Coordinates of C-alpha atoms in Angstrom, one line a residue:
Chain A
M5 CA 230.3 8.9 125.9
S6 CA 232.6 7.7 128.6
R7 CA 233.9 4.1 128.5
V8 CA 235.1 2.4 131.6
N9 CA 238.2 1.0 129.7
G10 CA 238.6 4.0 127.5
S11 CA 238.3 2.1 124.1
G12 CA 235.7 2.8 121.4
S13 CA 233.5 0.0 120.1
Q14 CA 234.6 -2.0 117.0
D15 CA 232.5 -1.8 113.9
P16 CA 229.5 0.2 115.2
H17 CA 226.2 -0.6 113.6
V18 CA 224.4 2.2 115.2
E19 CA 226.1 5.4 116.1
V20 CA 224.7 8.1 118.4
S21 CA 226.8 11.2 118.3
R22 CA 226.5 14.3 120.6
V23 CA 222.8 14.1 120.9
R24 CA 220.9 16.7 122.7
L25 CA 217.2 16.5 123.5
R26 CA 214.8 18.5 125.6
F27 CA 211.1 17.9 126.4
G28 CA 210.0 21.4 127.4
S29 CA 212.1 22.5 130.3
R30 CA 213.4 18.9 131.0
E31 CA 216.7 18.0 129.5
V32 CA 216.7 14.3 128.6
F33 CA 220.1 14.1 126.9
R34 CA 223.0 16.4 127.1
D35 CA 225.7 15.6 124.6
L36 CA 224.9 11.9 124.5
S37 CA 227.2 9.7 122.5
C38 CA 227.4 5.9 122.3
D39 CA 228.0 3.2 119.7
F40 CA 226.2 -0.1 119.3
P41 CA 228.5 -2.8 117.8
R42 CA 227.3 -4.9 114.9
G43 CA 226.1 -8.3 116.0
A44 CA 226.2 -7.5 119.7
I45 CA 223.6 -7.4 122.4
S46 CA 223.7 -3.9 123.9
I47 CA 221.6 -3.2 126.9
V48 CA 220.6 0.4 127.7
M49 CA 220.1 0.8 131.4
G50 CA 219.3 3.7 133.7
G51 CA 216.8 4.8 136.3
S52 CA 213.2 5.8 135.6
G53 CA 213.2 8.8 133.3
A54 CA 216.8 8.4 132.3
G55 CA 215.8 8.2 128.7
K56 CA 216.1 4.5 127.8
S57 CA 213.0 4.3 125.7
T58 CA 213.6 7.7 124.4
L59 CA 217.0 6.6 123.1
L60 CA 215.4 3.7 121.3
R61 CA 212.8 6.0 119.8
L62 CA 215.5 8.3 118.6
I63 CA 217.4 5.5 117.0
G64 CA 214.2 4.4 115.3
G65 CA 213.6 7.9 114.0
L66 CA 210.3 8.2 115.9
L67 CA 211.8 11.3 117.7
R68 CA 214.2 13.8 116.3
P69 CA 217.0 15.2 118.5
D70 CA 217.4 18.9 119.0
A71 CA 221.1 18.5 118.0
G72 CA 223.5 15.7 117.2
E73 CA 223.4 12.8 114.8
I74 CA 222.2 9.2 114.8
T75 CA 223.1 6.8 112.1
V76 CA 221.8 3.3 111.5
G77 CA 224.1 1.4 109.1
G78 CA 225.2 4.7 107.6
D79 CA 221.7 6.2 107.2
R80 CA 220.7 9.0 109.4
T81 CA 217.5 8.6 111.4
S82 CA 218.1 12.0 113.0
G83 CA 217.9 13.8 109.7
T84 CA 215.0 15.5 107.9
S85 CA 215.1 13.2 104.8
P86 CA 212.1 10.9 105.0
A87 CA 213.8 8.6 102.4
E88 CA 216.9 8.2 104.5
V89 CA 214.8 7.5 107.6
L90 CA 212.8 4.9 105.7
R91 CA 216.0 3.3 104.4
A92 CA 217.3 3.1 108.0
R93 CA 214.0 1.6 109.2
R94 CA 214.2 -1.2 106.7
R95 CA 217.2 -2.4 108.7
L96 CA 215.3 -2.1 112.0
G97 CA 212.7 -4.0 113.8
M98 CA 211.2 -2.8 117.0
L99 CA 209.6 -4.7 119.9
F100 CA 207.6 -2.2 121.9
Q101 CA 207.0 -2.4 125.6
N102 CA 203.3 -3.4 125.3
G103 CA 203.7 -5.1 122.0
A104 CA 202.0 -2.4 119.9
L105 CA 200.2 -5.1 117.9
L106 CA 197.1 -3.8 116.0
D107 CA 194.3 -4.9 118.4
S108 CA 191.7 -5.2 115.7
M109 CA 193.8 -7.8 113.8
S110 CA 194.6 -11.5 114.6
I111 CA 198.1 -12.4 115.5
F112 CA 198.6 -13.9 112.0
E113 CA 197.5 -10.7 110.3
N114 CA 199.7 -8.6 112.6
V115 CA 202.8 -10.6 111.8
A116 CA 201.9 -10.8 108.1
L117 CA 201.3 -7.1 107.8
P118 CA 204.9 -5.9 106.9
L119 CA 205.1 -8.8 104.4
R120 CA 201.9 -7.7 102.8
E121 CA 203.0 -4.1 102.7
H122 CA 206.5 -4.5 101.5
T123 CA 206.9 -7.7 99.6
E124 CA 205.3 -9.3 96.5
N125 CA 205.0 -12.6 98.3
G126 CA 201.9 -14.7 97.6
E127 CA 199.5 -15.8 100.4
A128 CA 201.0 -19.3 100.7
E129 CA 204.5 -17.9 101.1
I130 CA 203.4 -15.3 103.6
A131 CA 201.6 -18.0 105.7
E132 CA 204.7 -20.1 105.6
R133 CA 206.9 -17.3 106.8
V134 CA 204.5 -16.1 109.5
S135 CA 204.2 -19.6 110.9
A136 CA 208.0 -20.0 110.8
R137 CA 208.5 -16.8 112.7
L138 CA 205.8 -17.6 115.2
A139 CA 207.4 -21.0 115.7
S140 CA 210.8 -19.5 116.2
V141 CA 209.5 -17.5 119.2
G142 CA 207.7 -20.6 120.6
L143 CA 204.2 -19.5 119.5
E144 CA 202.2 -22.1 117.6
G145 CA 198.4 -22.3 117.2
V146 CA 197.8 -18.7 118.2
E147 CA 197.5 -17.4 114.6
A148 CA 193.7 -16.8 114.8
L149 CA 193.7 -15.2 118.2
L150 CA 193.4 -11.5 118.8
P151 CA 196.2 -9.7 120.8
R152 CA 193.9 -9.2 123.8
E153 CA 193.5 -13.0 124.0
L154 CA 197.2 -13.6 124.7
S155 CA 199.1 -13.4 128.0
G156 CA 201.8 -10.7 128.5
G157 CA 204.6 -13.0 127.7
M158 CA 202.9 -14.5 124.6
L159 CA 202.1 -11.0 123.5
R160 CA 205.7 -9.9 123.8
R161 CA 206.8 -13.0 121.8
A162 CA 204.2 -12.3 119.1
A163 CA 205.4 -8.8 118.8
L164 CA 209.0 -10.1 118.6
A165 CA 207.9 -12.4 115.7
R166 CA 206.5 -9.3 113.9
A167 CA 209.7 -7.4 114.6
I168 CA 211.8 -10.1 112.9
V169 CA 209.5 -11.1 110.1
M170 CA 211.2 -8.8 107.6
D171 CA 214.7 -10.1 108.6
P172 CA 216.0 -6.8 110.0
E173 CA 219.7 -6.4 110.8
I174 CA 218.9 -4.6 114.1
V175 CA 216.1 -5.2 116.6
L176 CA 215.3 -2.5 119.2
C177 CA 213.6 -4.0 122.3
D178 CA 211.9 -1.6 124.6
E179 CA 211.7 -3.1 128.1
P180 CA 211.1 -6.6 127.0
F181 CA 211.2 -8.0 130.5
S182 CA 209.0 -5.5 132.3
G183 CA 205.9 -6.9 133.9
L184 CA 206.8 -10.5 133.2
D185 CA 207.2 -13.4 135.7
P186 CA 210.6 -15.0 136.1
P187 CA 209.9 -18.0 133.7
N188 CA 208.8 -15.6 131.0
V189 CA 211.8 -13.3 131.6
A190 CA 214.0 -16.3 131.2
R191 CA 212.2 -17.3 128.0
I192 CA 212.5 -13.9 126.4
E193 CA 216.1 -13.7 127.5
E194 CA 216.8 -17.0 125.8
L195 CA 214.9 -15.9 122.6
L196 CA 216.9 -12.8 122.3
R197 CA 220.2 -14.6 122.9
D198 CA 219.1 -17.2 120.3
L199 CA 218.2 -14.5 117.7
N200 CA 221.5 -12.8 118.3
R201 CA 223.5 -16.0 117.8
S202 CA 221.6 -17.7 115.1
R203 CA 220.9 -14.7 112.9
G204 CA 223.7 -12.4 113.9
L205 CA 221.2 -9.7 114.8
T206 CA 222.3 -6.5 116.5
L207 CA 220.1 -6.2 119.5
I208 CA 219.6 -2.9 121.4
V209 CA 217.6 -3.5 124.5
S210 CA 216.3 -1.1 127.1
S211 CA 215.9 -2.6 130.5
H212 CA 216.1 -1.9 134.2
H213 CA 216.1 -5.6 134.9
I214 CA 219.7 -5.8 136.2
A215 CA 220.1 -9.6 136.5
S216 CA 218.9 -10.3 133.0
S217 CA 220.9 -7.4 131.5
L218 CA 224.1 -8.7 133.1
R219 CA 223.4 -12.2 131.9
L220 CA 222.6 -11.1 128.4
A221 CA 224.6 -8.1 127.4
D222 CA 227.8 -7.9 125.4
Q223 CA 227.7 -4.2 126.1
L224 CA 226.0 -2.2 128.7
V225 CA 225.1 1.5 128.2
L226 CA 224.3 3.1 131.4
L227 CA 222.4 6.4 131.0
Q228 CA 222.9 8.9 133.8
G229 CA 222.4 12.7 133.9
G230 CA 221.8 12.9 130.2
A231 CA 225.0 11.2 129.2
S232 CA 226.2 7.6 128.9
I233 CA 228.8 5.2 130.4
C234 CA 229.5 2.2 128.2
G235 CA 231.4 -1.0 128.9
D236 CA 231.0 -4.8 129.0
P237 CA 229.3 -6.3 132.0
G238 CA 232.6 -7.5 133.5
E239 CA 234.1 -4.0 133.2
L240 CA 231.1 -2.3 134.7
S241 CA 230.7 -4.7 137.5
E242 CA 234.3 -4.3 138.5
S243 CA 234.1 -0.5 138.4
H244 CA 234.4 1.6 141.5
D245 CA 232.6 4.6 139.9
P246 CA 229.8 5.4 142.4
R247 CA 227.4 6.2 139.5
I248 CA 227.8 2.6 138.3
T249 CA 228.0 0.7 141.6
E250 CA 225.0 2.6 142.9
F251 CA 222.9 1.5 140.0
L252 CA 224.1 -2.0 139.4
G253 CA 224.1 -2.9 143.2
A254 CA 226.2 -5.4 145.1
D255 CA 225.1 -8.5 143.3
A256 CA 226.5 -7.4 139.9
R257 CA 229.8 -9.2 140.2
A258 CA 228.0 -12.4 141.3
H259 CA 225.7 -12.2 138.2
V260 CA 228.7 -11.7 135.9
A261 CA 230.6 -14.6 137.6
L262 CA 227.6 -16.9 137.2
R263 CA 227.3 -16.0 133.6
A264 CA 231.0 -16.6 133.0
A265 CA 230.7 -20.0 134.7
A266 CA 227.7 -20.9 132.6
E267 CA 229.5 -19.9 129.4
A268 CA 232.6 -21.9 130.4
K269 CA 230.3 -24.9 131.0
A270 CA 228.6 -24.5 127.7
Chain B
M30 CA 197.5 44.2 130.0
K31 CA 200.8 42.9 128.8
A32 CA 200.0 39.4 130.0
L33 CA 196.7 39.6 128.2
V34 CA 198.4 40.6 124.9
A35 CA 200.9 37.9 125.4
R36 CA 198.1 35.3 125.9
L37 CA 196.3 36.6 122.9
G38 CA 199.5 36.4 120.8
R39 CA 200.1 32.8 122.0
A40 CA 196.5 31.9 121.1
C41 CA 196.9 33.4 117.6
I42 CA 200.2 31.6 117.0
G43 CA 198.7 28.4 118.3
F44 CA 195.7 28.8 116.0
V45 CA 197.7 29.6 112.9
S46 CA 200.2 26.8 113.5
G47 CA 197.3 24.4 114.1
L48 CA 195.7 25.5 110.9
G49 CA 199.0 24.9 109.1
A50 CA 199.3 21.4 110.6
I51 CA 195.8 20.4 109.6
T52 CA 196.4 21.7 106.1
R53 CA 199.6 19.6 105.8
F54 CA 197.7 16.6 107.2
A55 CA 195.0 17.2 104.5
G56 CA 197.7 17.4 101.9
A57 CA 199.2 14.1 103.1
I58 CA 195.7 12.5 102.8
G59 CA 195.3 14.0 99.4
V60 CA 198.6 12.5 98.2
V61 CA 197.6 9.1 99.7
V62 CA 194.3 9.2 97.9
L63 CA 196.0 9.8 94.6
T64 CA 198.6 7.1 94.9
R65 CA 198.5 3.4 95.1
P66 CA 197.9 1.1 96.9
W67 CA 194.2 2.0 97.4
R68 CA 192.9 0.3 100.5
F69 CA 189.4 -0.7 99.3
R70 CA 189.0 -3.5 101.9
S71 CA 189.8 -1.1 104.8
L72 CA 187.7 1.6 103.2
S73 CA 184.7 -0.7 102.9
R74 CA 185.1 -1.8 106.6
Q75 CA 185.2 1.8 107.7
L76 CA 182.3 2.7 105.4
Y77 CA 180.2 0.0 107.1
D78 CA 181.3 1.3 110.5
A79 CA 180.7 5.0 109.8
G80 CA 177.8 4.7 107.4
A81 CA 175.8 1.5 107.8
L82 CA 176.0 1.6 111.6
S83 CA 174.8 5.2 111.6
F84 CA 171.8 4.4 109.5
V85 CA 169.3 3.7 112.3
L86 CA 170.3 6.9 114.2
I87 CA 170.1 9.0 111.0
S88 CA 166.8 7.6 109.9
A89 CA 165.1 7.9 113.3
S90 CA 166.4 11.5 113.7
G91 CA 165.3 12.4 110.2
M92 CA 161.8 11.0 110.7
T93 CA 161.5 12.9 114.0
V94 CA 162.7 16.1 112.6
G95 CA 160.3 15.7 109.6
M96 CA 157.4 15.1 112.0
V97 CA 158.2 18.2 114.1
L98 CA 158.6 20.3 111.0
A99 CA 155.2 19.2 109.8
L100 CA 153.6 20.0 113.1
Q101 CA 155.2 23.4 113.4
G102 CA 154.9 24.2 109.7
Y103 CA 151.2 23.3 109.6
N104 CA 150.4 25.5 112.6
T105 CA 152.2 28.5 111.0
L106 CA 150.9 27.9 107.5
T107 CA 147.3 27.7 108.7
R108 CA 147.6 31.3 109.9
F109 CA 148.1 32.3 106.3
G110 CA 145.8 29.8 104.8
A111 CA 148.7 28.2 103.1
E112 CA 148.6 24.7 104.7
S113 CA 148.7 23.1 101.2
S114 CA 152.3 24.2 101.0
L115 CA 153.3 21.9 103.9
G116 CA 155.1 19.5 101.5
A117 CA 157.2 22.3 100.1
V118 CA 158.1 23.7 103.6
V119 CA 159.1 20.3 105.0
G120 CA 161.0 19.3 101.8
L121 CA 162.9 22.5 101.2
S122 CA 163.8 22.9 104.9
L123 CA 165.1 19.4 105.0
I124 CA 166.9 19.4 101.6
R125 CA 168.4 22.8 101.7
E126 CA 169.4 23.1 105.4
L127 CA 168.4 20.7 108.0
G128 CA 169.3 17.5 106.2
P129 CA 172.9 18.3 105.5
V130 CA 173.6 20.2 108.8
L131 CA 171.9 17.8 111.2
T132 CA 173.3 14.7 109.5
A133 CA 176.8 16.2 109.8
L134 CA 176.3 17.1 113.5
L135 CA 174.9 13.6 114.2
V136 CA 177.8 11.9 112.2
T137 CA 180.3 14.0 114.1
G138 CA 178.8 12.8 117.4
R139 CA 178.6 9.2 116.4
A140 CA 181.3 8.4 113.9
G141 CA 183.7 11.4 114.1
S142 CA 184.2 11.1 117.9
A143 CA 184.5 7.3 117.6
K144 CA 187.2 7.6 114.9
A145 CA 189.1 10.2 117.0
A146 CA 188.9 8.0 120.1
E147 CA 189.9 4.9 118.1
I148 CA 193.0 6.5 116.6
G149 CA 193.8 8.2 119.9
A150 CA 193.8 4.8 121.6
M151 CA 196.1 3.5 118.9
V152 CA 198.5 6.4 119.7
T153 CA 198.4 5.7 123.4
T154 CA 199.2 2.0 122.9
E155 CA 202.0 2.8 120.4
Q156 CA 200.2 1.1 117.5
L157 CA 200.9 4.0 115.2
D158 CA 204.6 4.1 116.2
G159 CA 204.6 0.3 115.5
L160 CA 203.3 1.0 112.0
R161 CA 206.0 3.7 111.5
M162 CA 208.7 1.3 112.5
M163 CA 207.4 -1.1 109.9
S164 CA 207.7 1.7 107.4
I165 CA 203.9 1.9 107.1
D166 CA 202.6 5.5 107.0
P167 CA 199.8 5.8 109.6
V168 CA 198.2 8.6 107.5
D169 CA 197.9 6.1 104.7
Y170 CA 197.0 3.0 106.7
V171 CA 194.9 4.4 109.5
A172 CA 193.7 7.9 108.8
T173 CA 192.9 8.0 105.1
P174 CA 190.4 5.0 105.0
R175 CA 188.6 6.5 108.1
A176 CA 188.5 10.1 106.7
L177 CA 187.3 8.8 103.2
A178 CA 184.6 6.6 104.8
I179 CA 183.1 9.6 106.6
F180 CA 183.4 11.7 103.4
F181 CA 181.6 9.1 101.3
A182 CA 179.0 8.2 104.0
M183 CA 177.9 11.8 104.6
P184 CA 176.0 12.4 101.4
L185 CA 174.4 8.9 101.6
L186 CA 173.3 9.5 105.2
T187 CA 172.1 13.0 104.3
A188 CA 169.9 11.4 101.6
F189 CA 168.4 9.0 104.1
F190 CA 167.9 11.8 106.6
I191 CA 166.0 13.8 104.1
L192 CA 164.0 10.8 102.8
F193 CA 162.9 9.8 106.3
G194 CA 162.2 13.5 107.2
I195 CA 159.9 13.8 104.2
L196 CA 158.2 10.5 105.2
G197 CA 157.8 11.8 108.8
G198 CA 156.3 15.0 107.5
Y199 CA 153.9 13.0 105.3
L200 CA 152.8 10.8 108.2
V201 CA 152.0 13.7 110.4
G202 CA 150.6 16.0 107.7
V203 CA 148.4 13.4 105.9
N204 CA 147.6 10.9 108.6
F205 CA 147.5 13.1 111.7
L206 CA 146.6 16.6 110.5
G207 CA 144.3 15.4 107.7
L208 CA 146.1 17.0 104.7
D209 CA 145.5 15.5 101.3
S210 CA 148.2 13.1 100.3
G211 CA 148.3 14.4 96.7
T212 CA 148.5 18.0 97.9
Y213 CA 151.5 17.2 100.2
L214 CA 153.4 15.4 97.4
A215 CA 152.5 17.9 94.6
S216 CA 153.7 20.9 96.7
L217 CA 156.9 19.0 97.4
E218 CA 157.5 18.1 93.8
T219 CA 156.8 21.5 92.3
S220 CA 158.9 23.4 94.8
V221 CA 162.1 21.3 94.8
D222 CA 164.5 22.0 92.0
F223 CA 167.0 19.2 91.3
R224 CA 170.1 21.4 90.6
D225 CA 169.5 24.3 93.0
D226 CA 168.3 22.2 95.9
I227 CA 169.3 18.5 95.7
V228 CA 172.7 18.9 94.0
A229 CA 173.4 21.7 96.4
A230 CA 172.4 19.6 99.4
F231 CA 174.9 16.9 98.3
L232 CA 177.6 19.5 97.8
K233 CA 177.1 20.7 101.3
A234 CA 177.1 17.2 102.6
G235 CA 180.3 16.4 100.7
I236 CA 182.0 19.5 102.2
F237 CA 180.8 18.6 105.7
G238 CA 181.9 15.0 105.2
M239 CA 185.4 16.2 104.3
L240 CA 185.6 18.5 107.3
V241 CA 184.4 15.9 109.8
G242 CA 186.7 13.1 108.3
L243 CA 189.7 15.4 108.4
I244 CA 189.1 16.9 111.8
S245 CA 188.4 13.6 113.5
T246 CA 191.4 11.7 112.0
Y247 CA 193.7 14.7 112.6
R248 CA 192.6 15.0 116.3
G249 CA 193.1 11.3 116.7
T250 CA 196.6 11.1 115.2
T251 CA 197.8 14.2 117.1
C252 CA 196.4 13.3 120.5
T253 CA 198.5 13.2 123.6
P254 CA 199.3 9.6 124.4
T255 CA 197.4 9.5 127.6
T256 CA 193.8 8.6 128.7
E257 CA 193.1 12.3 129.2
G258 CA 194.6 13.0 125.7
V259 CA 192.1 10.6 124.1
S260 CA 189.3 12.2 125.9
A261 CA 190.4 15.7 124.9
A262 CA 190.8 14.6 121.3
T263 CA 187.3 13.2 121.3
T264 CA 185.8 16.4 122.8
S265 CA 187.8 18.6 120.5
T266 CA 186.6 16.6 117.5
V267 CA 183.0 17.2 118.4
V268 CA 183.4 20.9 119.2
T269 CA 185.7 21.8 116.3
A270 CA 183.8 19.8 113.7
S271 CA 180.4 21.2 114.9
V272 CA 181.6 24.8 114.8
C273 CA 183.2 24.2 111.4
I274 CA 180.0 22.7 110.0
L275 CA 177.9 25.7 111.2
V276 CA 180.4 28.3 110.0
S277 CA 180.9 26.6 106.6
D278 CA 177.2 26.2 106.3
Y279 CA 176.8 30.0 106.5
V280 CA 179.7 30.6 104.2
I281 CA 178.3 28.2 101.5
T282 CA 174.8 29.6 101.8
A283 CA 176.1 33.2 101.7
L284 CA 178.5 32.6 98.7
W285 CA 176.4 30.3 96.6
G286 CA 172.9 30.8 97.9
V287 CA 172.7 27.1 98.6

């Protein structure tokens, strides 16, 4: 990992250390290291094929690296112990790019699924919790609908409700803004910020949506050439490193300045 | 020549590793079957899908096969003056061989391919990864109820195939060819042995059900997450399961005379 200001992150919740990964002849990560601080919003950025979604899948233990180690709150998701991976996953929720809701089940059944599988809660308690989570993402009255009956933005929010229903410590969000119109992007952005502030969730978000990322992130992780460059949005937008300026573009400073002004006003 | 040997070697390694992977998958299903929670609701839904919805196809096919058997059998038996044995010929052919094998091939085409495609589509849309991230094992939640449903449905559907086949044979033999009803039924009754024929037919059906359930769910869960991958998984299910049914049919018959 290289950091633009040279310092390591404080209290890492997720640690990725010297990860190497190949898909056939294509090298995705070459000695990738990066930390994701506890309670922060980290946004993983990079061009197409840089490995943003792959990094999230590695953190979630859906893929195993060829070398290196990934720990989630101290438990390795890169190891071979299924018990350790399961323990780590209990701390994780994941929002997939297309929602990944079970299409044969209603929205209610989808959100209730982890509760039914992993808790002894009664039906009334489950119904209450599902309704609360759906309300917290701004979805009410959709419980009986099937995933295919929802719009893209609503689907993403329903999937987010499922991801947080077990109160995880960390939520991985794979491209939550892709394919959404600006009002829906703003809505998801607000939801993620709210989840981070109100619940203290650690959010690791993959995105190529630069404006949203600069507005939302506490830490940016830029993936390039199989390695990472980390820093906060201010640091990265001020950087003269061509790898960073080329990706973030000329408007980066303006976005960061707008965010600073909005935060000062708030 | 060297390239040919290399290709042969790669094919052999691929075959053996595939065999190992499907054996591990079968082991995982075995563990799920023996441990709680048992997903009866999901199983009954899958049983309805694989079994009840295949009923019309199986009954119609069984009846047609029985009718053809009666026609062909009658023409052959007449040459030897043994047309009174038509019931035995139709019954034994259906019970010992055609019932289990044709039912298994039909279930492979209807339910097996559908299960592979369904699970493959779930892989493509990351639904199985979604389950993994919720610490829910897709083998337990998705594959096992589907594999078990095919396993349980197969003997029942085989029974219906045989029943409708015998009925078809009766209709052609008695109503169309003018054979005496009592002769047809008596020859059937005296020639069919419960243990050697009927139990053996269900044994075959059970083995075929296990193979089709296992192959279809394995191909679905291991499919490449693309549209082409789903299509390949479906085709591969039909081809692999059909070959396995025919080969295992020979092995069972050769070993146990069933």
